[in-house]
Amino acid sequence: MNDKPKDAKIICRCEDLTEDEIIKYIEQGYHTLEEIKRASRAGMGHCQGRTCQKLIAQIISKKLGIPLE
């Protein structure tokens, strides 16, 4: 049974991670794609990050106030 809110924005479909979960990792000190990947498995599913990597980078940029490279 999925305990995520119905309106949760899914960022990584392969690993079933929401935007709120990614934000929590950032708040815990994981500030790079690689750090979030290792902590959450985001980008390690079937698509290997092809669908979520850009979204996660945008969330990191917004939350930390750093430009996308």
XYZ file of C-alpha atoms in Angstrom:
69
model
C 0.000 0.000 0.000
C 1.389 3.384 -1.020
C 1.289 5.893 1.854
C 2.141 8.918 -0.313
C -0.467 11.682 -0.635
C -2.566 11.437 -3.808
C -1.380 14.888 -4.904
C 2.319 14.096 -4.343
C 4.476 15.088 -7.309
C 6.452 12.009 -8.358
C 9.977 12.932 -9.485
C 11.583 9.506 -9.866
C 9.008 7.010 -11.109
C 11.419 4.080 -11.093
C 12.151 4.475 -7.371
C 8.779 6.095 -6.497
C 10.298 9.265 -5.017
C 8.305 12.463 -4.621
C 9.381 16.085 -4.776
C 8.834 16.371 -1.012
C 11.139 13.414 -0.402
C 13.865 14.948 -2.594
C 13.489 18.234 -0.683
C 13.898 16.362 2.613
C 17.191 14.904 1.371
C 18.368 18.412 0.452
C 17.378 19.679 3.905
C 19.373 16.805 5.441
C 22.506 18.039 3.681
C 22.530 16.119 0.401
C 23.217 18.926 -2.073
C 24.341 17.257 -5.311
C 22.733 14.842 -7.729
C 25.271 12.188 -6.789
C 24.639 12.609 -3.042
C 20.875 12.399 -3.506
C 21.278 9.397 -5.800
C 23.338 7.524 -3.213
C 21.012 8.408 -0.340
C 17.681 7.829 -2.088
C 18.388 5.620 -5.145
C 16.913 8.349 -7.374
C 18.149 7.751 -10.890
C 19.148 4.158 -10.221
C 16.045 2.502 -11.624
C 15.263 1.205 -15.081
C 15.701 4.580 -16.841
C 19.014 5.341 -15.075
C 17.971 8.947 -14.389
C 16.935 9.888 -17.907
C 13.574 11.137 -16.664
C 14.343 12.398 -13.160
C 17.894 13.756 -13.237
C 16.906 17.102 -14.757
C 13.970 17.477 -12.357
C 16.168 16.778 -9.339
C 18.749 19.296 -10.576
C 15.988 21.908 -10.858
C 14.824 21.202 -7.304
C 18.392 21.477 -5.973
C 18.865 24.752 -7.853
C 15.634 26.226 -6.516
C 16.111 25.100 -2.896
C 19.779 26.131 -2.656
C 19.579 29.229 -4.856
C 22.307 28.080 -7.208
C 22.162 28.319 -11.004
C 21.839 25.225 -13.157
C 25.012 24.442 -15.061
